Short mmCIF file of C-alpha atoms in Angstrom, two decimals:
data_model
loop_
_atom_site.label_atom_id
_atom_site.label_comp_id
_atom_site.label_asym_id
_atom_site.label_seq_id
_atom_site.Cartn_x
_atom_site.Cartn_y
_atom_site.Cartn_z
CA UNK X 1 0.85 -116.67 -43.68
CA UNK X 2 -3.15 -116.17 -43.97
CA UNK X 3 -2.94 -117.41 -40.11
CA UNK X 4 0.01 -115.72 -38.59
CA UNK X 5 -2.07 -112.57 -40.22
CA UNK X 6 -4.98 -113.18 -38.48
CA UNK X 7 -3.60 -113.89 -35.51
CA UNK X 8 -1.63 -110.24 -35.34
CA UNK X 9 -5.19 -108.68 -36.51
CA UNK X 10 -6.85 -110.42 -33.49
CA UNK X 11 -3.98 -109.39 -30.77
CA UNK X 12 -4.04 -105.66 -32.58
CA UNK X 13 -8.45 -105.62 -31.98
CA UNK X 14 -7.83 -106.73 -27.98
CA UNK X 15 -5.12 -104.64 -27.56
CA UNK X 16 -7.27 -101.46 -28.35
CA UNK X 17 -10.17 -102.86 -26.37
CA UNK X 18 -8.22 -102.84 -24.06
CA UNK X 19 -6.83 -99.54 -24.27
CA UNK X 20 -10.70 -98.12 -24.58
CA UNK X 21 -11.28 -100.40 -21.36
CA UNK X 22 -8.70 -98.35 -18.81
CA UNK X 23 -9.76 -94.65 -20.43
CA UNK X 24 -10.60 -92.92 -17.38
CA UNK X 25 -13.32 -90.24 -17.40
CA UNK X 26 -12.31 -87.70 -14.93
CA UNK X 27 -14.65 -84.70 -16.11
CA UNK X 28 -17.28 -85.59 -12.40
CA UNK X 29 -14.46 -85.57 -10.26
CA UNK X 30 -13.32 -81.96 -12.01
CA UNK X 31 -13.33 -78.73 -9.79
CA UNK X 32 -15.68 -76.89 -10.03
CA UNK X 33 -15.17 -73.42 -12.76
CA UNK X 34 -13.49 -70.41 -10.68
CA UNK X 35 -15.37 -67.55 -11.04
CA UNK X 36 -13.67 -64.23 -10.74
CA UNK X 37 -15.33 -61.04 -10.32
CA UNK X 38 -14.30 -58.47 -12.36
CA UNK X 39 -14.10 -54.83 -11.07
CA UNK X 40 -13.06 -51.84 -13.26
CA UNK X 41 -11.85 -48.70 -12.02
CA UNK X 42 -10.11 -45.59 -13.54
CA UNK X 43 -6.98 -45.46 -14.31
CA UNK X 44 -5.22 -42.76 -11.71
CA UNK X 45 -2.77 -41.67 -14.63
CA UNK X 46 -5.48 -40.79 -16.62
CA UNK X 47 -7.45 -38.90 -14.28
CA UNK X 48 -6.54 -35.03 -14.06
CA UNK X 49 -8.12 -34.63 -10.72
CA UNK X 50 -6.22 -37.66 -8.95
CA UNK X 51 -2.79 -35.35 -9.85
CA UNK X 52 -4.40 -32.42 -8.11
CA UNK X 53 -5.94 -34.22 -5.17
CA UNK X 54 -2.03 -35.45 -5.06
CA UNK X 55 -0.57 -32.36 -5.17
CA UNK X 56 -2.88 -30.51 -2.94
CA UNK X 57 -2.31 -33.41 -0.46
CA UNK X 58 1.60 -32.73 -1.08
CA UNK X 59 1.21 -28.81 -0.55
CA UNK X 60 -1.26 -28.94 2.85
CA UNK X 61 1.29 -31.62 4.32
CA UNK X 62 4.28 -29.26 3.43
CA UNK X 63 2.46 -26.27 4.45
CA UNK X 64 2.05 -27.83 7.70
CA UNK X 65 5.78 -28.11 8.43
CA UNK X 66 6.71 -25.35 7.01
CA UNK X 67 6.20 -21.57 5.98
CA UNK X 68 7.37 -18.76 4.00
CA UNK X 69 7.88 -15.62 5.60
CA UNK X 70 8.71 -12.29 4.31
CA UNK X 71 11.47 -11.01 5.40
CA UNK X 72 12.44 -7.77 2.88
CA UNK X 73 10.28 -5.96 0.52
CA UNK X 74 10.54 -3.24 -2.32
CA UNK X 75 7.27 -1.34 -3.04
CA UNK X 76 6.72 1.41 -5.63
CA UNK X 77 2.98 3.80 -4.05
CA UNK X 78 1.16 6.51 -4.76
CA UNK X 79 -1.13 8.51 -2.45
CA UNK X 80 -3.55 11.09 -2.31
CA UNK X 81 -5.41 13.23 0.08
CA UNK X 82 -5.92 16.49 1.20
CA UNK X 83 -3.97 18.78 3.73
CA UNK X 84 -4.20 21.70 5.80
CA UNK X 85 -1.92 24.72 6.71
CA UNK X 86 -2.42 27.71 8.67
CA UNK X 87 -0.62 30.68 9.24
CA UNK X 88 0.89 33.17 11.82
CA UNK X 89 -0.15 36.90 12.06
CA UNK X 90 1.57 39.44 14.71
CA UNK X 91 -0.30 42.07 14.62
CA UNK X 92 -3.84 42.64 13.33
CA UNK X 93 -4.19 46.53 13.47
CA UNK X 94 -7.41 46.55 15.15
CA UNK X 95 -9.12 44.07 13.04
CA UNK X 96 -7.94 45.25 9.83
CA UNK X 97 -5.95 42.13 8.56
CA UNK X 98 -6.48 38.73 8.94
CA UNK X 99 -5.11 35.36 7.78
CA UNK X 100 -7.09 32.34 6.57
CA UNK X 101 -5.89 28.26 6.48
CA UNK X 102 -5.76 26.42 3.34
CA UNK X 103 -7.31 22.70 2.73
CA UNK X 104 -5.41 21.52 -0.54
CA UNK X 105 -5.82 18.38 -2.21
CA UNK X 106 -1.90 16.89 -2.30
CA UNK X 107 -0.15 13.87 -3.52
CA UNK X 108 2.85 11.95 -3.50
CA UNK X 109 4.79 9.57 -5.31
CA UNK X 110 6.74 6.95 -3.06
CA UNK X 111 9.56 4.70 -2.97
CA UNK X 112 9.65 2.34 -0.23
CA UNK X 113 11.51 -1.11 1.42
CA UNK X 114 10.17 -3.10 4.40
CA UNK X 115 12.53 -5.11 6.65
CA UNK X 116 10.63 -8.82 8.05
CA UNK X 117 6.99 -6.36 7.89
CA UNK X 118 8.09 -4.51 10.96
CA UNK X 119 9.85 -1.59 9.72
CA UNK X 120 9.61 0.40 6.75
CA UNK X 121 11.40 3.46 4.85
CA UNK X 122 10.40 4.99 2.24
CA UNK X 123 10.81 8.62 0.22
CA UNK X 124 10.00 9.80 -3.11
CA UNK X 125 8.10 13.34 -4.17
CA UNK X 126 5.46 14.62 -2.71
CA UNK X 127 3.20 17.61 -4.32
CA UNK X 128 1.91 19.52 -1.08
CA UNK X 129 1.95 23.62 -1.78
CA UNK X 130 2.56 25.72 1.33
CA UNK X 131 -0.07 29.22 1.44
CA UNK X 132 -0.07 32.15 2.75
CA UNK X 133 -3.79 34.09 2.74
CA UNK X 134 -3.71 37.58 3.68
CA UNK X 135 -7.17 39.15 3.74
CA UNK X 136 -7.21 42.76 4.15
CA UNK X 137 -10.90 44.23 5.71
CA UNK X 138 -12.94 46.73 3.24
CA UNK X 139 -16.32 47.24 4.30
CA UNK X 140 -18.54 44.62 2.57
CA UNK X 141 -15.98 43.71 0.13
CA UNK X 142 -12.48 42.70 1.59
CA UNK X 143 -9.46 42.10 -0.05
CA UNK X 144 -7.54 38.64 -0.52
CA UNK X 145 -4.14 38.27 -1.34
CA UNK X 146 -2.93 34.46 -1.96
CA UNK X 147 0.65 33.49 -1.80
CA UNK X 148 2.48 29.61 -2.35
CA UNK X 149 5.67 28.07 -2.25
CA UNK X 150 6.99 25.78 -5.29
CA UNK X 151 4.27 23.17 -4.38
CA UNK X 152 6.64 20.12 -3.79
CA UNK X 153 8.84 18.43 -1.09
CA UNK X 154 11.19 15.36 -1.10
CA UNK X 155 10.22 12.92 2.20
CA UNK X 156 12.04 10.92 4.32
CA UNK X 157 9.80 9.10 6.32
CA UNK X 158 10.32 5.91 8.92
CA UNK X 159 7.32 3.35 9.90
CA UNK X 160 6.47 0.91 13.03
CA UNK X 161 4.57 -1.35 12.83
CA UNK X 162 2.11 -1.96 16.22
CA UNK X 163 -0.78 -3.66 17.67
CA UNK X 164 -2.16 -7.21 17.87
CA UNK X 165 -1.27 -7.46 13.85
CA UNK X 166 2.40 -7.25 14.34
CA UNK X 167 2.64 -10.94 14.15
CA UNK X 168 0.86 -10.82 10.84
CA UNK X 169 2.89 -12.12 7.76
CA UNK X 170 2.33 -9.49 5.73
CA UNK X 171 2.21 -5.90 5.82
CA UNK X 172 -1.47 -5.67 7.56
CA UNK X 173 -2.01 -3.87 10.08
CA UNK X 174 -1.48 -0.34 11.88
CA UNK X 175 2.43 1.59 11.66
CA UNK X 176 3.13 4.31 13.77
CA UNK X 177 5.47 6.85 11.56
CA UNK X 178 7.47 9.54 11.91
CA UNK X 179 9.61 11.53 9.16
CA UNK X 180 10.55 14.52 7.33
CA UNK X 181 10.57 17.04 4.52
CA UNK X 182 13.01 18.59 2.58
CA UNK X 183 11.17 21.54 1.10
CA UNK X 184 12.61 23.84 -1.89
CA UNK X 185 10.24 26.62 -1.41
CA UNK X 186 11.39 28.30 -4.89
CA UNK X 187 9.62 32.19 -5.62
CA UNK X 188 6.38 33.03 -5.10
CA UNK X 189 3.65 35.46 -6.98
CA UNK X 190 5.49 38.34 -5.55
CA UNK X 191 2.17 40.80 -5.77
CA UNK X 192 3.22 43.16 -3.05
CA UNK X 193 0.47 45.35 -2.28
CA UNK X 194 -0.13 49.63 -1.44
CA UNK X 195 -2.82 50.02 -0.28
CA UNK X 196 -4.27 53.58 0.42
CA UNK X 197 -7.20 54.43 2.31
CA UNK X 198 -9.11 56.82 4.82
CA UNK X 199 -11.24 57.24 8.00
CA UNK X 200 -14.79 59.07 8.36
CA UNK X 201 -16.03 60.51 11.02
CA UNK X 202 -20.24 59.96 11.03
CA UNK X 203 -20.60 63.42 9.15
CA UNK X 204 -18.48 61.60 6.46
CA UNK X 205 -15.56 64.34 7.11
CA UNK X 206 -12.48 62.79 6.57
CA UNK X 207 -9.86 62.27 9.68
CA UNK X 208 -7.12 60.25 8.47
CA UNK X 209 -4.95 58.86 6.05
CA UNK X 210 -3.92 54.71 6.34
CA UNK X 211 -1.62 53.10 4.26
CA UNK X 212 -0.40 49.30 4.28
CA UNK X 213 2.98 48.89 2.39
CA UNK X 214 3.52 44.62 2.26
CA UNK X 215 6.52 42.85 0.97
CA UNK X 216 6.58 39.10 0.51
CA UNK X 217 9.39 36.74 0.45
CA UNK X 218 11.03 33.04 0.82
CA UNK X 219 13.29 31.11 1.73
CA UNK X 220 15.20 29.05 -0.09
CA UNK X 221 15.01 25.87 1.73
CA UNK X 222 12.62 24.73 4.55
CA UNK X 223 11.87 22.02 6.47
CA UNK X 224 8.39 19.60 7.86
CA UNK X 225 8.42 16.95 10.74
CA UNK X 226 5.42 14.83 11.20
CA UNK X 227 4.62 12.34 13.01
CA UNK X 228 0.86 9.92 12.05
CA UNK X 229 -0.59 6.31 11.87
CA UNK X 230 -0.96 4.62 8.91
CA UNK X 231 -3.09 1.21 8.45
CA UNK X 232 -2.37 -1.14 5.59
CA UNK X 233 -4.38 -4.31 4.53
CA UNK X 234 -2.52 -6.87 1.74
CA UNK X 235 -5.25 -7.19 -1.06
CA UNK X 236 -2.78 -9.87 -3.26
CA UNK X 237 0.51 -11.28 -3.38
CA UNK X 238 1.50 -7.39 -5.30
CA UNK X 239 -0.86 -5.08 -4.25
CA UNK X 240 -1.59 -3.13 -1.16
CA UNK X 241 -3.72 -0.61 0.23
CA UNK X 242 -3.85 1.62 3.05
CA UNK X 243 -5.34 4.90 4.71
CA UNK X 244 -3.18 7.78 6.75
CA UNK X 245 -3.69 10.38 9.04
CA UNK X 246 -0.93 12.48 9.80
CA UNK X 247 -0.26 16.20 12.12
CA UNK X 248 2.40 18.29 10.41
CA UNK X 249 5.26 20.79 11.76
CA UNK X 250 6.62 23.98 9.77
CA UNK X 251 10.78 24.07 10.59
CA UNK X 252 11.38 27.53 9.37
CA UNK X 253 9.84 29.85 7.72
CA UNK X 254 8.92 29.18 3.66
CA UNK X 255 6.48 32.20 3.14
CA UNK X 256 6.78 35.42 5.26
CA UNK X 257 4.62 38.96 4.62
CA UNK X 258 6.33 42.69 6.04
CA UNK X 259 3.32 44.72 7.02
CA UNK X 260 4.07 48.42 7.38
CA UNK X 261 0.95 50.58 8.83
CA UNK X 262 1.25 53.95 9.17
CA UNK X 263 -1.52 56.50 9.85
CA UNK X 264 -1.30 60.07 8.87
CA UNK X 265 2.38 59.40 7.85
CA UNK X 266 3.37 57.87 11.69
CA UNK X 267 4.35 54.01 11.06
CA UNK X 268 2.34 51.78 13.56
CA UNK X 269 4.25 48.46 14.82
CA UNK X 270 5.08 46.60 12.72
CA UNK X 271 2.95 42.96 11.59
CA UNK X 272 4.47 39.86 10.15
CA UNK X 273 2.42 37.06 8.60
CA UNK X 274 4.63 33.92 8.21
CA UNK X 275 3.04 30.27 6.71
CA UNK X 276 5.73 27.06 7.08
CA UNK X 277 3.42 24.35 6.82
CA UNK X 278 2.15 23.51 9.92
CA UNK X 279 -1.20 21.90 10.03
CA UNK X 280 -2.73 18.34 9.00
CA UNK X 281 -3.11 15.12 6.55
CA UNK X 282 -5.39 12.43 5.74
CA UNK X 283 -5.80 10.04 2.58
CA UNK X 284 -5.58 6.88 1.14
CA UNK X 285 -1.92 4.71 -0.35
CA UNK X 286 -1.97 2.21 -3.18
CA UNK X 287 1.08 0.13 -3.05
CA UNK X 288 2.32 -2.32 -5.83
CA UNK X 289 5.37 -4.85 -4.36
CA UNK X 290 7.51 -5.43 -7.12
CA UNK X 291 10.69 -6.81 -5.15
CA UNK X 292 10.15 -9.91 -2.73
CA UNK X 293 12.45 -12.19 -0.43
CA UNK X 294 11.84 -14.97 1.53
CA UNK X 295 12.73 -17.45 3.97
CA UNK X 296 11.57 -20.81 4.94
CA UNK X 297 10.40 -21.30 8.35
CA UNK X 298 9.66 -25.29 9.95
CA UNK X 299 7.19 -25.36 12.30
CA UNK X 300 9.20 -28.29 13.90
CA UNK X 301 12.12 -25.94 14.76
#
């Protein structure tokens, strides 16, 4: 037994010298280590400005192709300015009466819609007082007699839009318009006046008696045409704001003044002083759009 032990202990040792003999060491015929750059950028989804740079990329490429146009409009306004109106006088007995033109400040408050920013209509109330100024001659010191209508006047008024800013997309640019007035004249400051008075000769001797005898009245309804050019310029999406200039035409009578002269108790013809609001405008608009529609328009098309 001692030798069939040995002999197993002496195959075991060669075996595993063996084994240690054929134990390949394949570390010098390795590849070489792979070396791999690392590179660190941001992540898009948590930069902020990589959404806008997206979306702004989005909106100039869809701008491109296409664009909104206006195509109605609701605007609420209010203007301001001043106007002129003169008067009509028949007869001036020799000097002795005269009229005068009025430069009031008026304003008006406007309702208006615009159809593809080529036409517009719009109305509302407008505060624009008619006058009358009789002024009646007294040596140094004349007399003035002032007479107005109600003051106000419901518009009706139609715009064009012209010139090289027609093709505009907004409201800019000049409008040719043309409207009128529905005017309520209402009662005026009926101070009639008698007036009594008497002529010198250079000795101061008295050679005759004048008298003026005046009655002033209205009518109940009267009418303005005008016709002007406006200009407009878009300051925002909302807002707008423009300047007007604007020549004005009385239809009918709204003030009138009866005249009787007579000297030494013979009437003279007869003078007639009649104001219907003929004269001029200029001012400035402010606009606020509070109504929009739109339409989509591709450039391809």
């Amino acid at each position: 037994m001692k030798h069939i032990s040995l002999l197993f202990l002496l195959v075991g040792l060669s075996i595993s010298a063996m084994a240690q003999e054929i134990v390949i060491d394949t570390s010098y015929y390795a590849p070489p280590p792979v070396v791999r750059k690392r590179v660190l950028t941001d992540d898009p989804d948590q930069n902020p400005n990589h959404h806008r740079l997206s979306t702004r990329r989005e909106k100039s490429t869809y701008e491109q192709a296409y664009q909104l146009k206006e195509t109605q409009t609701w605007y609420v306004g209010l203007d301001g300015g001043f106007r002129t109106d003169g008067s009509m006088l028949s007869n001036s007995f020799d000097g002795l009466i005269s009229i005068n033109s009025s430069t009031k400040a008026s304003w008006s408050v406007l309702l208006g819609y615009t159809y593809r920013n080529a036409w517009t209509v719009e109305t509302g109330y407008t505060s624009a007082p008619i006058h009358l100024n009789i002024t009646i001659a007294n040596g140094a010191r004349p007399l003035t007699y002032n007479y107005q209508n109600s003051g106000y006047g419901i518009p009706l008024r139609i715009k064009r839009r012209i010139g090289l800013a027609s093709r505009a997309t907004n409201g800019t640019g000049f409008w040719l318009t043309a409207g009128a007035w529905l005017i309520p004249n209402g009662s005026v400051n009926l101070d009639d006046f008698r007036l009594i008075g008497y002529s010198y000769r250079n000795n101061r001797t008295r050679t005759d008696t004048l008298r003026l005898d005046n009655t002033t009245t209205t009518k109940s309804i009267s009418g303005v045409a005008e016709l002007g050019i406006d200009y407009s310029v878009r300051l925002s999406s909302s807002i707008e704001f423009g300047a007007y200039f604007r020549k004005y035409w009385g239809l009918g009578e709204a003030i009138r003044s009866d005249i009787v002269y007579t000297v030494n108790g013979i009437a003279q013809p007869q003078s007639t002083a009649t104001a219907n609001g003929t004269g001029w405008g200029f001012g400035i608009a402010l606009r606020y759009i509070y109504g929009r529609q739109q339409e989509v328009k591709n450039h391809n098309q």
